[in-house]
Amino acid sequence: MLHSPEAHEALHGDAWDAEVARAAIRAIAADCESSIDASGKWPFHPRDGVDEGPYTTVYLGAAGVIFALAVLERRGLIELRRDYAPIVERHVETYRAAPEFDDWGAHPPSFWMGETGIVATLQLVRPTPEGAARIADLVAANVHDTHREFMWGSPGTMLVARWIDRDDLWQQSAERLRTDRDDEGLWTQDLYGEERRFLGPAHGFAGCVNALAARPDDDLHRRASATFKKYAIEEDGYANWSPLAGAGLGGSRDGLIRLQWCHGAPGMVACLATIAPGDDEHERLLLAGGELVWQAGPLAKGANLCHGTAGNGLAFLKLFERTGDERWLDRARGFAMHSIRQVEQERRDVGFGRYSLWTGDPGTALYLALCLDGEAALPGFDV
């Protein structure tokens, strides 16, 4: 068994409707704008599983919500009712005074969990030379970071370096990241007091490959594809990948097999679909992973990107981009329609929305926007 059926639910099967998707995006944005508090933050959602909050960061806090809203406005899908730059400016000051996530090891240069992401959001809504300079300082401070993954480490800040057109800073981090790769093409992550080798996008191999793939690199493609193939676990024409290199599919705290963007086939397919063009075996495994995601159905956890239906749908968009097969776009849009229902149901159940970029409704809105245009590059992760 390559997935846990109890972690998934049947697809509702609503036909794709672009106007319904646009309306859902507007509804999510309107809910976000009406729910911000006087401090410029949003209510913390109980399903995010952390006792503290609300936060200011990109992954789980106010900066991520504002980032998503700004991207949606730039795509012409919404019109914002307020100027968010002063709010983000306050969050930058607040974070500098008291960095968040001390229990996890606060790390200001982090893109998703630190100051870099907050300043990058400010640069998105109000670009200044000072903002670009501060981002450059933070990226430079992360070149030798030992996390070696996207959420906290240099792969995340490499992406931000490209946003500010500092290819020199990207190259510095890239050279160190290549040096830290082991003989199996993997990286060892130093996270939360433990050293492990993760495979997925958020914490491991796939996120590092995503960052390095910003430049054509035949050696990267060859070695990353070999690692992708080595750790594939196949059964009856389907494929999945363990969260950890060399481990089985089980072993999670809840006993469920992970099949979501952060750990498992959806994220592995989404990241590795961009490399090794023309490699038939590589593509066969990509398709086998995508078929498992479709066969398993939407995630029961909710609609979000990191570990929800929208994140799993990203694999379909990447397969559509790689193969041109409209079937994958249709599947992505099927998951999109399902995710709209999940957002609405969860809001009714809890009494308010889920306000975060990677675990909540704004990220789902970005996924809906990609499905509208048949695009696969996710803002906030893809180079």
Coordinates of N, CA, C and O in Angstrom, one line a residue, residues 245-357:
A245 N 15.1 9.6 3.5 CA 15.9 8.7 2.6 C 16.1 7.4 3.3 O 16.6 7.4 4.5
G246 N 15.8 6.3 2.7 CA 16.1 5.0 3.2 C 15.1 4.5 4.2 O 15.2 3.3 4.7
A247 N 14.0 5.2 4.5 CA 13.0 4.8 5.4 C 11.8 4.3 4.6 O 11.6 4.5 3.4
G248 N 10.9 3.6 5.3 CA 9.7 3.1 4.7 C 8.7 4.2 4.7 O 8.9 5.3 5.2
L249 N 7.6 3.9 4.1 CA 6.5 4.9 3.9 C 5.8 5.2 5.2 O 5.2 6.3 5.3
G250 N 5.7 4.3 6.1 CA 5.0 4.5 7.4 C 6.0 5.2 8.4 O 7.0 5.8 8.0
G251 N 5.6 5.1 9.6 CA 6.4 5.6 10.7 C 6.1 7.0 11.1 O 6.8 7.6 12.0
S252 N 5.1 7.7 10.5 CA 4.7 9.0 11.0 C 4.0 8.9 12.3 O 3.6 7.9 12.8
R253 N 4.0 10.1 13.0 CA 3.4 10.1 14.4 C 1.9 9.6 14.4 O 1.5 8.9 15.3
D254 N 1.2 9.9 13.3 CA -0.2 9.5 13.3 C -0.4 8.1 12.6 O -1.5 7.6 12.4
G255 N 0.7 7.5 12.2 CA 0.6 6.2 11.5 C 0.2 6.2 10.1 O 0.1 5.2 9.5
L256 N 0.0 7.4 9.5 CA -0.5 7.5 8.1 C 0.7 7.6 7.2 O 1.7 8.2 7.5
I257 N 0.6 7.1 6.0 CA 1.5 7.3 4.9 C 1.4 8.6 4.3 O 0.3 9.0 3.9
R258 N 2.4 9.4 4.2 CA 2.4 10.7 3.7 C 2.3 10.7 2.2 O 3.1 10.1 1.5
L259 N 1.2 11.4 1.7 CA 1.1 11.6 0.2 C 0.6 13.0 0.1 O -0.6 13.3 -0.1
Q260 N 1.5 14.0 0.2 CA 1.1 15.4 0.2 C 2.3 16.2 -0.3 O 3.4 15.6 -0.6
W261 N 2.2 17.5 -0.5 CA 3.2 18.2 -1.1 C 4.5 18.2 -0.3 O 5.6 18.0 -0.9
C262 N 4.4 18.4 1.0 CA 5.7 18.6 1.8 C 6.4 17.2 1.9 O 7.6 17.2 2.0
H263 N 5.7 16.1 1.9 CA 6.3 14.8 2.0 C 5.6 13.8 1.2 O 4.4 13.6 1.4
G264 N 6.2 13.2 0.2 CA 5.6 12.2 -0.6 C 5.5 12.6 -2.1 O 6.1 13.6 -2.5
A265 N 4.8 11.8 -2.9 CA 4.8 11.9 -4.3 C 4.4 13.3 -4.8 O 5.0 13.8 -5.8
P266 N 3.4 14.0 -4.3 CA 3.0 15.2 -4.9 C 4.2 16.2 -5.0 O 4.4 16.9 -6.0
G267 N 4.9 16.4 -3.9 CA 6.0 17.4 -3.9 C 7.2 16.9 -4.7 O 7.9 17.7 -5.4
M268 N 7.5 15.6 -4.7 CA 8.6 15.1 -5.5 C 8.3 15.2 -6.9 O 9.2 15.7 -7.7
V269 N 7.1 15.0 -7.4 CA 6.7 15.1 -8.8 C 6.7 16.6 -9.1 O 7.3 17.0 -10.2
A270 N 6.2 17.5 -8.3 CA 6.1 18.9 -8.6 C 7.5 19.5 -8.8 O 7.7 20.3 -9.7
C271 N 8.5 19.1 -8.0 CA 9.8 19.6 -8.1 C 10.7 18.9 -9.2 O 11.4 19.6 -9.9
L272 N 10.5 17.6 -9.3 CA 11.4 16.9 -10.2 C 10.9 16.9 -11.7 O 11.6 16.4 -12.6
A273 N 9.6 17.4 -11.9 CA 9.1 17.4 -13.2 C 9.8 18.5 -14.1 O 9.6 18.4 -15.3
T274 N 10.6 19.3 -13.5 CA 11.2 20.4 -14.2 C 12.6 20.0 -14.7 O 13.2 20.8 -15.5
I275 N 13.1 18.8 -14.3 CA 14.4 18.4 -14.7 C 14.4 17.2 -15.6 O 13.4 16.5 -15.8
A276 N 15.6 16.8 -16.1 CA 15.8 15.6 -16.9 C 14.8 15.5 -18.1 O 14.2 14.4 -18.3
P277 N 14.7 16.5 -18.9 CA 13.8 16.3 -20.1 C 14.4 15.3 -21.0 O 15.6 15.1 -21.2
G278 N 13.5 14.5 -21.6 CA 13.9 13.4 -22.5 C 14.3 12.1 -21.9 O 14.6 11.1 -22.5
D279 N 14.3 12.1 -20.5 CA 14.7 10.9 -19.8 C 13.4 10.0 -19.6 O 12.6 10.4 -18.8
D280 N 13.2 9.0 -20.3 CA 12.0 8.2 -20.3 C 11.7 7.6 -18.9 O 10.6 7.5 -18.5
E281 N 12.7 7.1 -18.3 CA 12.6 6.4 -17.0 C 12.2 7.5 -15.9 O 11.3 7.2 -15.1
H282 N 12.8 8.6 -16.0 CA 12.5 9.7 -15.1 C 11.0 10.1 -15.3 O 10.2 10.2 -14.3
E283 N 10.6 10.2 -16.5 CA 9.2 10.6 -16.8 C 8.2 9.5 -16.4 O 7.1 9.8 -15.9
R284 N 8.6 8.3 -16.5 CA 7.7 7.2 -16.1 C 7.4 7.3 -14.6 O 6.3 7.1 -14.2
L285 N 8.4 7.6 -13.8 CA 8.2 7.7 -12.4 C 7.4 8.9 -12.0 O 6.6 8.9 -11.1
L286 N 7.6 10.0 -12.8 CA 6.8 11.2 -12.5 C 5.3 10.9 -12.8 O 4.5 11.2 -11.9
L287 N 5.0 10.2 -13.9 CA 3.7 9.8 -14.2 C 3.1 8.8 -13.2 O 1.9 8.9 -12.8
A288 N 3.9 7.9 -12.7 CA 3.5 6.9 -11.7 C 3.1 7.6 -10.4 O 2.1 7.3 -9.7
G289 N 3.9 8.6 -10.0 CA 3.6 9.4 -8.8 C 2.3 10.2 -9.0 O 1.5 10.3 -8.1
G290 N 2.2 10.8 -10.2 CA 1.0 11.6 -10.5 C -0.3 10.7 -10.4 O -1.4 11.1 -9.9
E291 N -0.2 9.5 -11.0 CA -1.3 8.6 -11.0 C -1.7 8.2 -9.6 O -2.9 8.1 -9.3
L292 N -0.8 8.0 -8.7 CA -1.1 7.7 -7.3 C -1.8 8.8 -6.7 O -2.8 8.6 -5.9
V293 N -1.4 10.1 -6.9 CA -2.1 11.2 -6.3 C -3.5 11.3 -6.8 O -4.4 11.6 -6.0
W294 N -3.7 11.0 -8.0 CA -5.1 11.0 -8.6 C -5.9 9.9 -8.0 O -7.1 10.1 -7.6
Q295 N -5.4 8.7 -8.0 CA -6.1 7.5 -7.5 C -6.5 7.7 -6.1 O -7.5 7.3 -5.6
A296 N -5.6 8.3 -5.2 CA -5.8 8.4 -3.8 C -6.9 9.4 -3.5 O -7.7 9.3 -2.6
G297 N -7.0 10.5 -4.4 CA -8.1 11.5 -4.2 C -7.6 12.6 -3.3 O -6.5 12.6 -2.7
P298 N -8.4 13.7 -3.1 CA -8.1 14.8 -2.4 C -7.7 14.5 -0.9 O -8.3 13.5 -0.4
L299 N -6.9 15.3 -0.3 CA -6.6 15.1 1.1 C -7.7 15.5 2.0 O -8.3 16.6 1.8
A300 N -8.0 14.7 3.0 CA -9.0 15.1 4.0 C -8.6 16.2 4.9 O -9.4 16.8 5.6
K301 N -7.3 16.5 5.0 CA -6.8 17.5 5.9 C -7.3 18.9 5.6 O -7.3 19.8 6.4
G302 N -7.7 19.1 4.3 CA -8.1 20.4 3.9 C -7.6 20.8 2.6 O -7.0 20.0 1.8
A303 N -7.7 22.1 2.3 CA -7.4 22.6 0.9 C -6.0 23.1 0.7 O -5.7 23.5 -0.4
N304 N -5.2 23.2 1.7 CA -4.0 24.1 1.6 C -2.9 23.5 0.8 O -3.0 22.4 0.2
L305 N -1.8 24.3 0.6 CA -0.7 23.9 -0.2 C 0.2 22.9 0.4 O 0.6 21.9 -0.2
C306 N 0.6 23.1 1.6 CA 1.7 22.3 2.2 C 1.2 20.9 2.4 O 2.0 19.9 2.1
H307 N 0.1 20.6 2.9 CA -0.4 19.3 3.2 C -1.9 19.2 2.9 O -2.6 18.6 3.8
G308 N -2.3 19.7 1.8 CA -3.7 19.7 1.4 C -4.0 19.4 0.0 O -3.0 19.2 -0.8
T309 N -5.2 19.5 -0.4 CA -5.6 19.2 -1.8 C -5.0 20.1 -2.9 O -4.6 19.6 -3.9
A310 N -4.8 21.4 -2.6 CA -4.2 22.3 -3.5 C -2.8 22.0 -3.8 O -2.3 22.0 -4.9
G311 N -2.0 21.6 -2.7 CA -0.6 21.2 -2.9 C -0.5 20.0 -3.7 O 0.4 19.9 -4.6
N312 N -1.4 19.0 -3.5 CA -1.3 17.8 -4.3 C -1.6 18.1 -5.8 O -1.1 17.5 -6.7
G313 N -2.5 19.1 -6.0 CA -2.9 19.4 -7.4 C -1.7 20.1 -8.1 O -1.7 20.1 -9.4
L314 N -0.7 20.6 -7.4 CA 0.4 21.2 -8.1 C 1.2 20.2 -8.9 O 1.7 20.5 -9.9
A315 N 1.2 18.9 -8.4 CA 1.8 17.9 -9.2 C 1.2 17.7 -10.6 O 1.9 17.5 -11.6
F316 N -0.1 17.8 -10.7 CA -0.8 17.7 -11.9 C -0.5 18.9 -12.9 O -0.3 18.7 -14.1
L317 N -0.4 20.1 -12.3 CA 0.0 21.2 -13.1 C 1.4 21.1 -13.7 O 1.7 21.4 -14.9
K318 N 2.3 20.5 -12.9 CA 3.7 20.3 -13.4 C 3.7 19.3 -14.5 O 4.5 19.4 -15.4
L319 N 2.9 18.2 -14.3 CA 2.9 17.2 -15.3 C 2.3 17.7 -16.6 O 2.7 17.3 -17.7
F320 N 1.3 18.6 -16.5 CA 0.7 19.2 -17.7 C 1.8 20.1 -18.4 O 1.9 20.0 -19.6
E321 N 2.5 20.8 -17.6 CA 3.6 21.7 -18.2 C 4.6 20.8 -18.9 O 5.1 21.2 -20.0
R322 N 5.0 19.7 -18.3 CA 6.0 18.8 -18.9 C 5.5 18.1 -20.1 O 6.3 18.0 -21.1
T323 N 4.3 17.5 -20.0 CA 3.9 16.6 -21.1 C 2.9 17.2 -22.1 O 2.8 16.7 -23.2
G324 N 2.3 18.3 -21.7 CA 1.3 18.9 -22.6 C 0.0 18.1 -22.7 O -0.9 18.5 -23.4
D325 N -0.1 17.1 -21.8 CA -1.3 16.3 -21.8 C -2.4 17.0 -21.0 O -2.3 17.2 -19.8
E326 N -3.5 17.3 -21.7 CA -4.6 18.1 -21.1 C -5.3 17.3 -19.9 O -5.9 17.9 -19.1
R327 N -5.1 16.0 -19.9 CA -5.7 15.2 -18.8 C -5.2 15.7 -17.4 O -5.9 15.8 -16.5
W328 N -3.9 16.1 -17.4 CA -3.4 16.6 -16.1 C -3.9 17.9 -15.7 O -4.2 18.2 -14.5
L329 N -4.2 18.8 -16.7 CA -4.8 20.1 -16.3 C -6.2 19.8 -15.9 O -6.7 20.5 -14.9
D330 N -6.9 18.9 -16.5 CA -8.3 18.6 -16.1 C -8.3 18.1 -14.6 O -9.2 18.4 -13.8
R331 N -7.3 17.3 -14.3 CA -7.2 16.7 -12.9 C -6.9 17.8 -11.9 O -7.5 17.9 -10.8
A332 N -6.0 18.7 -12.3 CA -5.7 19.9 -11.4 C -6.9 20.7 -11.2 O -7.1 21.1 -10.0
R333 N -7.7 20.9 -12.2 CA -8.9 21.7 -12.0 C -10.0 21.0 -11.2 O -10.7 21.6 -10.5
G334 N -10.0 19.7 -11.4 CA -10.9 18.9 -10.5 C -10.6 19.0 -9.0 O -11.5 19.2 -8.2
F335 N -9.3 19.0 -8.7 CA -8.9 19.2 -7.3 C -9.1 20.7 -6.9 O -9.4 20.9 -5.8
A336 N -9.0 21.6 -7.9 CA -9.3 23.0 -7.5 C -10.8 23.2 -7.1 O -11.1 23.8 -6.1
M337 N -11.7 22.6 -7.8 CA -13.1 22.7 -7.5 C -13.4 22.0 -6.1 O -14.2 22.5 -5.3
H338 N -12.7 20.9 -5.9 CA -12.9 20.3 -4.6 C -12.3 21.2 -3.5 O -12.9 21.2 -2.4
S339 N -11.2 21.8 -3.7 CA -10.6 22.6 -2.7 C -11.5 23.8 -2.3 O -11.5 24.3 -1.2
I340 N -12.2 24.3 -3.3 CA -13.2 25.4 -3.0 C -14.2 25.0 -1.9 O -14.5 25.7 -1.0
R341 N -14.7 23.8 -2.1 CA -15.7 23.2 -1.2 C -15.0 23.1 0.2 O -15.7 23.3 1.2
Q342 N -13.8 22.6 0.2 CA -13.1 22.4 1.5 C -12.9 23.7 2.2 O -13.1 23.8 3.5
V343 N -12.5 24.8 1.5 CA -12.3 26.1 2.2 C -13.7 26.5 2.8 O -13.7 27.0 3.9
E344 N -14.7 26.4 2.0 CA -16.0 26.9 2.5 C -16.5 26.1 3.7 O -17.0 26.6 4.7
Q345 N -16.3 24.7 3.7 CA -16.8 23.9 4.8 C -16.0 24.2 6.0 O -16.5 24.2 7.1
E346 N -14.7 24.3 5.9 CA -13.8 24.6 7.1 C -14.2 25.9 7.7 O -14.2 26.1 8.9
R347 N -14.5 26.9 6.9 CA -14.9 28.2 7.4 C -16.2 28.1 8.2 O -16.3 28.7 9.3
R348 N -17.1 27.3 7.7 CA -18.3 27.1 8.4 C -18.1 26.3 9.7 O -18.7 26.6 10.8
D349 N -17.2 25.3 9.7 CA -17.0 24.5 10.9 C -16.3 25.3 12.0 O -16.6 25.1 13.2
V350 N -15.3 26.1 11.6 CA -14.5 26.8 12.6 C -15.0 28.2 13.0 O -14.9 28.7 14.1
G351 N -15.7 28.8 12.0 CA -16.3 30.1 12.2 C -15.5 31.2 11.6 O -15.9 32.4 11.6
F352 N -14.3 30.9 11.1 CA -13.5 31.9 10.4 C -12.5 31.1 9.5 O -12.4 29.9 9.5
G353 N -11.8 31.9 8.6 CA -11.0 31.3 7.6 C -9.6 30.9 8.2 O -9.4 31.0 9.4
R354 N -8.8 30.3 7.3 CA -7.5 29.8 7.7 C -6.5 30.8 7.0 O -6.3 30.7 5.8
Y355 N -5.9 31.6 7.8 CA -5.2 32.8 7.2 C -3.7 32.5 7.2 O -2.9 33.0 8.1
S356 N -3.2 31.8 6.3 CA -1.7 31.6 6.1 C -1.5 31.2 4.6 O -2.4 30.7 4.0
L357 N -0.3 31.5 4.2 CA 0.0 31.2 2.8 C 0.2 29.7 2.5 O -0.4 29.2 1.5

